Short mmCIF file of C-alpha atoms and ligand atoms in Angstrom, two decimals:
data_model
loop_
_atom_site.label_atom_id
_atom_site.label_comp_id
_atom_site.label_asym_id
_atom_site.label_seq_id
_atom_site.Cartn_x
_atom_site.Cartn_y
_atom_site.Cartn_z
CA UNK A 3 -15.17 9.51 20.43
CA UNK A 4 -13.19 6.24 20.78
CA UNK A 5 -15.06 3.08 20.50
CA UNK A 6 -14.36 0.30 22.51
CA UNK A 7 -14.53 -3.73 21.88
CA UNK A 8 -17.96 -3.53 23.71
CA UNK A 9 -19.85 -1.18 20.90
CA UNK A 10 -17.96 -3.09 18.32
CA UNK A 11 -19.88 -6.66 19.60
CA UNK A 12 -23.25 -4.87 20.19
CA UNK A 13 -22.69 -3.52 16.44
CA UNK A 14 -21.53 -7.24 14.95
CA UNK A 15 -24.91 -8.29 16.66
CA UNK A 16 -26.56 -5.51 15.16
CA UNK A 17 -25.42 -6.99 12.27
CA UNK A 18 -26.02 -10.41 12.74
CA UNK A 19 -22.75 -11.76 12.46
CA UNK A 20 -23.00 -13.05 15.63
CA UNK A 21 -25.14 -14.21 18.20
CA UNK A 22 -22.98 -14.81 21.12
CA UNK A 23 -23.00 -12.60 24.27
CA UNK A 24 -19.08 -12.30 24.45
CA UNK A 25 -17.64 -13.59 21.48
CA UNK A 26 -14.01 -13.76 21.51
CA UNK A 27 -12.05 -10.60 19.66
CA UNK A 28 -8.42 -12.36 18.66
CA UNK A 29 -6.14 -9.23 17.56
CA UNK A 30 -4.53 -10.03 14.36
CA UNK A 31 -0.97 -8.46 14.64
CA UNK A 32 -0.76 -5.60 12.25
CA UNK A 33 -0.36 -2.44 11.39
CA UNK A 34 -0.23 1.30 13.33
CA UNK A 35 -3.08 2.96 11.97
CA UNK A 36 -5.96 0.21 12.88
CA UNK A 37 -7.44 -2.09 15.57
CA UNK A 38 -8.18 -5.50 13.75
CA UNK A 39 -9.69 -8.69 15.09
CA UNK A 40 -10.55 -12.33 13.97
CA UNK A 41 -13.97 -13.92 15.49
CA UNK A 42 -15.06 -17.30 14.82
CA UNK A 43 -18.64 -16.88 13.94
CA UNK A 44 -21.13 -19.75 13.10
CA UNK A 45 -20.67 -19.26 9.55
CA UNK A 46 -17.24 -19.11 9.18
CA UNK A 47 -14.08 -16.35 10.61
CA UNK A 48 -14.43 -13.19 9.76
CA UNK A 49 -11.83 -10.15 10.34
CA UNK A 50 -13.51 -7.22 12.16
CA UNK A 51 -11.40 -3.55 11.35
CA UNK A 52 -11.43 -0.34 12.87
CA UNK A 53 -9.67 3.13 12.18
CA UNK A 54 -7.77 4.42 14.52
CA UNK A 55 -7.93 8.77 14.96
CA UNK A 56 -4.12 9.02 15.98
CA UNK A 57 -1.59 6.39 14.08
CA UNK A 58 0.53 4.53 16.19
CA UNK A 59 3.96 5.90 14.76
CA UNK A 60 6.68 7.98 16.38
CA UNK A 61 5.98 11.45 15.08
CA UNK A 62 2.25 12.73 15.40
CA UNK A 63 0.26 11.65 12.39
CA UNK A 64 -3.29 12.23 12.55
CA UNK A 65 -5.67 10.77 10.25
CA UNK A 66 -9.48 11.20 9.46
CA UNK A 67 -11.11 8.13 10.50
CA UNK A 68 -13.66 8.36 7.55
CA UNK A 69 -10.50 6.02 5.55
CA UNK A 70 -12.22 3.03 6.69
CA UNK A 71 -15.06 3.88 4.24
CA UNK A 72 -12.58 4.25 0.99
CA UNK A 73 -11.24 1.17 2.04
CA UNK A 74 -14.97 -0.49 2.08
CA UNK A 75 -15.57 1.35 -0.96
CA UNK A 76 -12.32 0.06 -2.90
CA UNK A 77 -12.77 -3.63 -1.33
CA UNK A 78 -16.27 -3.70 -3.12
CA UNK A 79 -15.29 -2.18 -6.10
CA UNK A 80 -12.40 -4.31 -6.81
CA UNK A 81 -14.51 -7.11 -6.09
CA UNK A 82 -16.33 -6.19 -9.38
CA UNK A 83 -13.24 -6.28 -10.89
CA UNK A 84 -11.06 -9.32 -9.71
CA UNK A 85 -13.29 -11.25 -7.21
CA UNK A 86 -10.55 -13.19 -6.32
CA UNK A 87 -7.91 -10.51 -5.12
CA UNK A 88 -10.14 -9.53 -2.22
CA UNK A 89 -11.65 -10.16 1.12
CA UNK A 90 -15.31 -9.69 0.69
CA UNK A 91 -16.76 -7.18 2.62
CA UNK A 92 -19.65 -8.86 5.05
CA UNK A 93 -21.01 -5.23 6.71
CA UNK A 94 -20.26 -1.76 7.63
CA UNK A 95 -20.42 -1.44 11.25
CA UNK A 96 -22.69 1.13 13.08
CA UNK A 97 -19.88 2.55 14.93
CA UNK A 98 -16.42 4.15 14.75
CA UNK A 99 -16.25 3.55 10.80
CA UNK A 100 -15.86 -0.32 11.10
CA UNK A 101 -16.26 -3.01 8.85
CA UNK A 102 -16.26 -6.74 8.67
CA UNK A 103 -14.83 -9.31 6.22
CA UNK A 104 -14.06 -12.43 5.24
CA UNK A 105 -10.81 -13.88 6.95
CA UNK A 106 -8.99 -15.56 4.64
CA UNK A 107 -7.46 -18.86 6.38
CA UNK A 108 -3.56 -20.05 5.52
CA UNK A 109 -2.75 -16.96 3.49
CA UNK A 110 0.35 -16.02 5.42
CA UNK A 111 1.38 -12.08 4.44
CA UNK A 112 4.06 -11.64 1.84
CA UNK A 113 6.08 -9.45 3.52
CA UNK A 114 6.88 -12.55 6.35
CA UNK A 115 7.31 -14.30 2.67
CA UNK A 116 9.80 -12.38 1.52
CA UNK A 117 11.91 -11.77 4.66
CA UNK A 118 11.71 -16.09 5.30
CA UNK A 119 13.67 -15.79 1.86
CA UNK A 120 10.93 -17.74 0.18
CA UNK A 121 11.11 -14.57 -2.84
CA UNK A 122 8.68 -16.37 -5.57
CA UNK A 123 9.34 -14.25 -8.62
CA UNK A 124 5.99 -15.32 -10.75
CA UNK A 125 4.16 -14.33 -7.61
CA UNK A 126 5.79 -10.89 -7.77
CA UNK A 127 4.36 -10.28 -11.10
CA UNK A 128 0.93 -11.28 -10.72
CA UNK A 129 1.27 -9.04 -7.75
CA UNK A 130 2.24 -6.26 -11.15
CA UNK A 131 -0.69 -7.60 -13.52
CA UNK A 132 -3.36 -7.48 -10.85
CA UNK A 133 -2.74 -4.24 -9.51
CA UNK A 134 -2.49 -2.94 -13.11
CA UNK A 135 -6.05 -4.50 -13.76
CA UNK A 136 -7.56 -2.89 -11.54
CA UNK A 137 -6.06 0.31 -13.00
CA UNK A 138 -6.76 -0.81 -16.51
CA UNK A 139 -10.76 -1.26 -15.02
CA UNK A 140 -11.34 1.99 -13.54
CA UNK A 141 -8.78 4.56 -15.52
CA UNK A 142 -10.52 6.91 -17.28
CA UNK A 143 -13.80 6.24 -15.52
CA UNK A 144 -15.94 9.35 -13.84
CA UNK A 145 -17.71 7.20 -11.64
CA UNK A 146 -15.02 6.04 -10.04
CA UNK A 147 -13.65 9.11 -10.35
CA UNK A 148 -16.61 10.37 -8.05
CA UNK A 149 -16.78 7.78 -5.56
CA UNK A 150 -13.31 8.24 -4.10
CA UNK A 151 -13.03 12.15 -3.60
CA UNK A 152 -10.08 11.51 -0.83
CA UNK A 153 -7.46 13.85 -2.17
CA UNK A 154 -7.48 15.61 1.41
CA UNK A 155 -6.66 12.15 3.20
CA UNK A 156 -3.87 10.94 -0.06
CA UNK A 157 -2.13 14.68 0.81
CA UNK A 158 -2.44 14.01 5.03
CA UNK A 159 -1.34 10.05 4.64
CA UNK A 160 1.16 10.40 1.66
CA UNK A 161 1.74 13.17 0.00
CA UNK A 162 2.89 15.18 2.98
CA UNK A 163 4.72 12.46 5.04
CA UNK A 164 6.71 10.83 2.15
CA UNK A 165 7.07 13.20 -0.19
CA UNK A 166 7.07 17.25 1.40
CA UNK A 167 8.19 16.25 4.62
CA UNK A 168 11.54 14.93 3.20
CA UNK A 169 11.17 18.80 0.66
CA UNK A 170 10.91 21.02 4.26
CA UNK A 171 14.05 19.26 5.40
CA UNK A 172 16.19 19.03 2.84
CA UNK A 173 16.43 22.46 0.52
CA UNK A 174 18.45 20.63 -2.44
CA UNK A 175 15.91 18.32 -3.22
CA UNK A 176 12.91 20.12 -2.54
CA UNK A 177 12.04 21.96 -5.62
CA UNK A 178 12.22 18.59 -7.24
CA UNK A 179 10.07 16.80 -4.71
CA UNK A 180 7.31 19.95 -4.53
CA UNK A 181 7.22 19.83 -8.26
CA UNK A 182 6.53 15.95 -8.12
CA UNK A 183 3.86 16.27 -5.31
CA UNK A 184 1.90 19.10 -7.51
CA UNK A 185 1.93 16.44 -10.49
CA UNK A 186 0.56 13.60 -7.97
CA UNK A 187 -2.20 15.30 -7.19
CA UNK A 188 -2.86 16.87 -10.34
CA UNK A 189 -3.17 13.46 -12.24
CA UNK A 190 -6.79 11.49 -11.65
CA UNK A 191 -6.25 8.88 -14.30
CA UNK A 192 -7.44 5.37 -12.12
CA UNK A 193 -8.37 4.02 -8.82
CA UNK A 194 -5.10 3.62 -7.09
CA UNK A 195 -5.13 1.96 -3.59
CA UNK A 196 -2.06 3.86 -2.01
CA UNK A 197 -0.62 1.27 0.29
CA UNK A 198 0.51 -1.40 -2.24
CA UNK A 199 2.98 -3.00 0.15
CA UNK A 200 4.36 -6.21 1.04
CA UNK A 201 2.74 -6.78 4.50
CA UNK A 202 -0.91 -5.81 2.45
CA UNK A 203 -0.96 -8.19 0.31
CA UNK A 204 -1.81 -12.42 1.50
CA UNK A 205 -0.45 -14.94 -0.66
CA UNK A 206 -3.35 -17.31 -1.10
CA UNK A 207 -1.61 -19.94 -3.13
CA UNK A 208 -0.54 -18.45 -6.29
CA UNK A 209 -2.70 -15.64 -6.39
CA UNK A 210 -2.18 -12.61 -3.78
CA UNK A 211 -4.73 -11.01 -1.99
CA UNK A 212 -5.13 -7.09 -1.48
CA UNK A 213 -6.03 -5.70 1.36
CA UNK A 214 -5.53 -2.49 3.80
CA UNK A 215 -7.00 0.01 1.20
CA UNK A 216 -7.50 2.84 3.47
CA UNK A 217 -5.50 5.39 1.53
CA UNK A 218 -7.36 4.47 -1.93
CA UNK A 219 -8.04 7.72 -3.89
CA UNK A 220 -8.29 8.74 -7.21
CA UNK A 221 -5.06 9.60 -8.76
CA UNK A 222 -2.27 8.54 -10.80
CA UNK A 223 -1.31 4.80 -10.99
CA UNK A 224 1.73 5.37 -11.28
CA UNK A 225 1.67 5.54 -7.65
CA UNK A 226 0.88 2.02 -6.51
CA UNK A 227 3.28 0.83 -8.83
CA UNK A 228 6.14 2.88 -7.59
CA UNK A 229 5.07 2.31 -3.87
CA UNK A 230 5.00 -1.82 -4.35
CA UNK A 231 8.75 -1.53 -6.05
CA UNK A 232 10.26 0.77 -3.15
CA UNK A 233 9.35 -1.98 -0.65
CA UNK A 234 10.91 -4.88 -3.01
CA UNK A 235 14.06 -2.43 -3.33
CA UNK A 236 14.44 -1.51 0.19
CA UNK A 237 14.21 -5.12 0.59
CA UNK A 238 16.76 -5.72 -1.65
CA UNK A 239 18.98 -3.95 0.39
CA UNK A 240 18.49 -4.85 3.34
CA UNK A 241 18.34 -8.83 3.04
CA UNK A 242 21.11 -8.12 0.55
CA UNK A 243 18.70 -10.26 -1.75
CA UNK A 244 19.30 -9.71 -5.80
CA UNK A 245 16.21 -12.46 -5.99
CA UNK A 246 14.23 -9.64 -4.65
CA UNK A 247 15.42 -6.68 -7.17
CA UNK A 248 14.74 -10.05 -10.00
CA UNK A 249 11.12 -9.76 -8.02
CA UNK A 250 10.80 -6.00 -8.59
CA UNK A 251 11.84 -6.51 -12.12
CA UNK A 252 9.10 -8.99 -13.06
CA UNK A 253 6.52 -7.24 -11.42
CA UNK A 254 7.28 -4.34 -13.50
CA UNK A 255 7.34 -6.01 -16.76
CA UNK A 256 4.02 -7.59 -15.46
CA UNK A 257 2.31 -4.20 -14.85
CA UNK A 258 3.14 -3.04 -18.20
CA UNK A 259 1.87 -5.74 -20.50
CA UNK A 260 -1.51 -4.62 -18.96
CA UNK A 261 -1.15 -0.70 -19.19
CA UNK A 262 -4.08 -0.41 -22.13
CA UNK A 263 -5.13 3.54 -20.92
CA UNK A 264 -2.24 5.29 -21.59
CA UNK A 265 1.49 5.57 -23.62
CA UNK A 266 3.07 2.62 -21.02
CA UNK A 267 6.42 4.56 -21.60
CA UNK A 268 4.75 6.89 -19.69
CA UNK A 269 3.65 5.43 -16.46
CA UNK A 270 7.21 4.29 -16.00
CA UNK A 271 8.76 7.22 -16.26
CA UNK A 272 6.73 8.85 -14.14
CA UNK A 273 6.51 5.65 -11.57
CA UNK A 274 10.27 6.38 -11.77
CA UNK A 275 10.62 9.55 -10.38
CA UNK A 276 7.87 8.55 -7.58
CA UNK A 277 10.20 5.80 -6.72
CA UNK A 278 13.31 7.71 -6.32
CA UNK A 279 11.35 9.76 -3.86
CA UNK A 280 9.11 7.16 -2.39
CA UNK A 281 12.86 5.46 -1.18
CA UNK A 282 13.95 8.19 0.54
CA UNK A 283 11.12 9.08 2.18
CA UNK A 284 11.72 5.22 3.76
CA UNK A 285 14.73 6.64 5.14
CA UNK A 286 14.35 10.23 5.84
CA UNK A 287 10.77 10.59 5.91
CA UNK A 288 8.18 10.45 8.40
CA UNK A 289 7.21 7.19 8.27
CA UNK A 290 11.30 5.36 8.13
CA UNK A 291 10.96 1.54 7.31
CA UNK A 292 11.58 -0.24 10.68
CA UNK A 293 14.12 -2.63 9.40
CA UNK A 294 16.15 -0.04 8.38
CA UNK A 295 18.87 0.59 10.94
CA UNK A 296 21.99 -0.32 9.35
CA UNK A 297 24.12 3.11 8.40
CA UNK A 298 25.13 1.37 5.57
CA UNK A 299 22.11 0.37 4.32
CA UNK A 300 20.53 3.39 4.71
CA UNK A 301 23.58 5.40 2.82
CA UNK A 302 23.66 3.12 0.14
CA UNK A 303 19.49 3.55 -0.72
CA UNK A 304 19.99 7.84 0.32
CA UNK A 305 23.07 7.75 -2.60
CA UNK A 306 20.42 6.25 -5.45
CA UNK A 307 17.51 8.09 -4.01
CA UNK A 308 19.11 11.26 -4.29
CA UNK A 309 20.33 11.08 -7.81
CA UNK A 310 17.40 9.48 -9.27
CA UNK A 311 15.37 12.26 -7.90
CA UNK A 312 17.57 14.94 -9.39
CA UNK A 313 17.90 12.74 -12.65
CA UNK A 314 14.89 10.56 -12.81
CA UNK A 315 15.21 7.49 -15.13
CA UNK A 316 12.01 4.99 -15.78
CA UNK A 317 10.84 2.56 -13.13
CA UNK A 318 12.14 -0.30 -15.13
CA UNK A 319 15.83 1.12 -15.65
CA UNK A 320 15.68 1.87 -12.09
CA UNK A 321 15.48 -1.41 -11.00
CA UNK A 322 17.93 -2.89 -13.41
CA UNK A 323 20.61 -0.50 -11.78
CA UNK A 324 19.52 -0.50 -8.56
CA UNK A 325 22.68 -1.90 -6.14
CA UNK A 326 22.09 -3.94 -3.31
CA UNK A 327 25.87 -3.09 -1.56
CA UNK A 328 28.19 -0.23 -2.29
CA UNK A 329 30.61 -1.64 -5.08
N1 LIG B 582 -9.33 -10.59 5.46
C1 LIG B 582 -8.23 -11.01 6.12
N2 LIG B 582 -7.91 -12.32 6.18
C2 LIG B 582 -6.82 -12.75 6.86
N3 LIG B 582 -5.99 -11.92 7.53
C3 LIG B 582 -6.24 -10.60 7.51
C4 LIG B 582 -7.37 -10.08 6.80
N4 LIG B 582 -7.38 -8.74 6.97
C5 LIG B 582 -6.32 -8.45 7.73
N5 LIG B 582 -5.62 -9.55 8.06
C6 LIG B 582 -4.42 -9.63 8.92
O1 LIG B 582 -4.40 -8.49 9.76
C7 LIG B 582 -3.24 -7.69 9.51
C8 LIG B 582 -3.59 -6.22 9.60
O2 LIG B 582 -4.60 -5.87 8.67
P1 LIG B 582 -4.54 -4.56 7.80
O3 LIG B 582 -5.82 -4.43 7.06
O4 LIG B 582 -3.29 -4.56 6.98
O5 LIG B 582 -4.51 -3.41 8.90
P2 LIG B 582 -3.45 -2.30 9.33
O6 LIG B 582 -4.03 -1.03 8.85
O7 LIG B 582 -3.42 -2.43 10.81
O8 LIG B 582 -2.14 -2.62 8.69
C9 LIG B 582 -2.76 -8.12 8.14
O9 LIG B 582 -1.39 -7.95 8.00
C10 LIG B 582 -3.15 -9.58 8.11
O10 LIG B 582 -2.17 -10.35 8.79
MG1 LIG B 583 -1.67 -3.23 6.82
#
């Protein structure tokens, strides 16, 4: 059943985060798959969140609203990590699968970063290192391993839109792109967070902030490394930027000086062949970045998808050839 701003109050009460009769509920513009809210408390602002059953996209997508408790769950478990690279989560809500947290003041989003031109390259790699220290904390671990049992939601929120969606339509590529998806989900080597992209992460001075970690799961971190260098790449293209593809390179070589829990050859190779696919799904998938409208653009990231996917090549030789125009 849908809650509305009215249960969410009574619950913040509940909670004691506030003590006003009608506090004010300021929507924070966002995402498709959420409702989320600043309110000015007595102690400070705090950012109320809330799943949303059916995601606000073109094509259906419907999506278990139980993700706002992996993304509780990875918020406080990072926060073990890396206290610094999260919001910290102030209470789970009695109703529709809420939470609240911290709101982090003057920490524009690095997406509106990026697009404003303002591409700051040693951001973009301690962007790489923290991500990969996370990974570096939890790979290998059972208990983590336990607490984030979301394979079901990872295959409904990106395993099936980005990767088999693009396989159902497209009969070349597909026994490539099945075979990848079967390796995906066969690989539970860290805690990966699953929606490592530019408008997730706040720049808080020099350190970014992660946040939106509804599609964390268990899996292969090869993932979240593959998914933060599509959206630099697409980027790339679009904003015809080669400071951008410069950012995509130092956030790789970031990421690897960390990798400590496997061969780091490895992980780039196979954060390679996620890549290829991951930027094709942003143009033929179910889920098409917005900003994409340009034929041209989108032809000249369908040309490298395609052949990396047939011919996959590691995530750092990717992005050293990766071409911003058509030469
Ligand atoms: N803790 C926070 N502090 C400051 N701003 C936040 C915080 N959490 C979310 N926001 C803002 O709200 C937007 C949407 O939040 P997000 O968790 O990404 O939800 P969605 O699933 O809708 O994308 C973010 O892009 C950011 O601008
Ligand atoms: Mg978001």
């Amino acid at each position: 059943m849908p809650t509305d701003a009215g249960e969410i109050v009574q619950a913040l009460r509940d909670a004691g985060l506030t003590d006003t009769a009608e506090p004010l509920l300021e929507p924070l513009t966002g995402g498709v798959s959420c409702d989320v809210w600043k309110l000015d408390t007595p102690t400070g602002s705090i950012v109320v969140k809330r799943p949303l059953a059916q995601l606000r996209v073109a094509a259906e997508w419907n999506a278990p609203v139980e993700r706002g408790e992996s993304e509780v769950r990875w918020l406080r478990r990072v926060r073990e990590v890396e206290p610094a690279i999260v919001p910290e989560v102030l209470a789970e809500l009695s109703v529709g699968h809420a939470f609240a947290m911290t709101f982090l003041p003057d920490c524009p989003v690095w997406k509106d970063e990026l697009v404003a031109g303002r591409v700051d390259i040693d951001f973009a790699a301690r962007v790489g290192s923290r991500i990969a220290t996370v990974h570096a904390a939890t790979a290998n671990n059972i208990v983590d391993r336990d607490n984030f049992p979301n394979d079901a939601m990872f295959r409904a929120l990106r395993v099936d839109p980005f990767l088999l969606h693009v396989a159902d339509n497209d009969p070349a590529l597909a026994p490539a792109l099945r075979d990848l998806a079967e390796d995906l989900m066969s690989r539970k080597i860290a805690l990966v967070h699953g929606d490592v992209s530019p408008k997730n992460i706040l720049v808080n001075g020099d350190n970014p902030v992660f946040i939106d970690a509804e599609c964390a799961v268990y899996s292969d971190p090869a993932f979240d490394l593959a998914f933060c260098i599509t959206h630099l790449l697409l980027k790339s293209v679009w904003l015809d930027s080669e400071k951008l593809r410069q950012a995509a390179a130092a956030m790789v070589d970031a990421y690897r000086a960390v990798i400590d829990w496997e061969v780091p050859d490895e992980l780039l190779q196979r954060a390679g062949r996620l890549a290829g696919a991951l930027l094709l799904a942003r143009v033929e998938g179910k889920s098409p970045a917005p900003y994409l409208v340009e034929e041209e653009h989108k032809d000249i990231i369908r040309t490298q998808a395609r052949a990396l996917i047939l011919e996959p090549v590691p995530i750092d030789d990717l992005v050293t050839q990766w071409k911003r125009t058509f030469v």
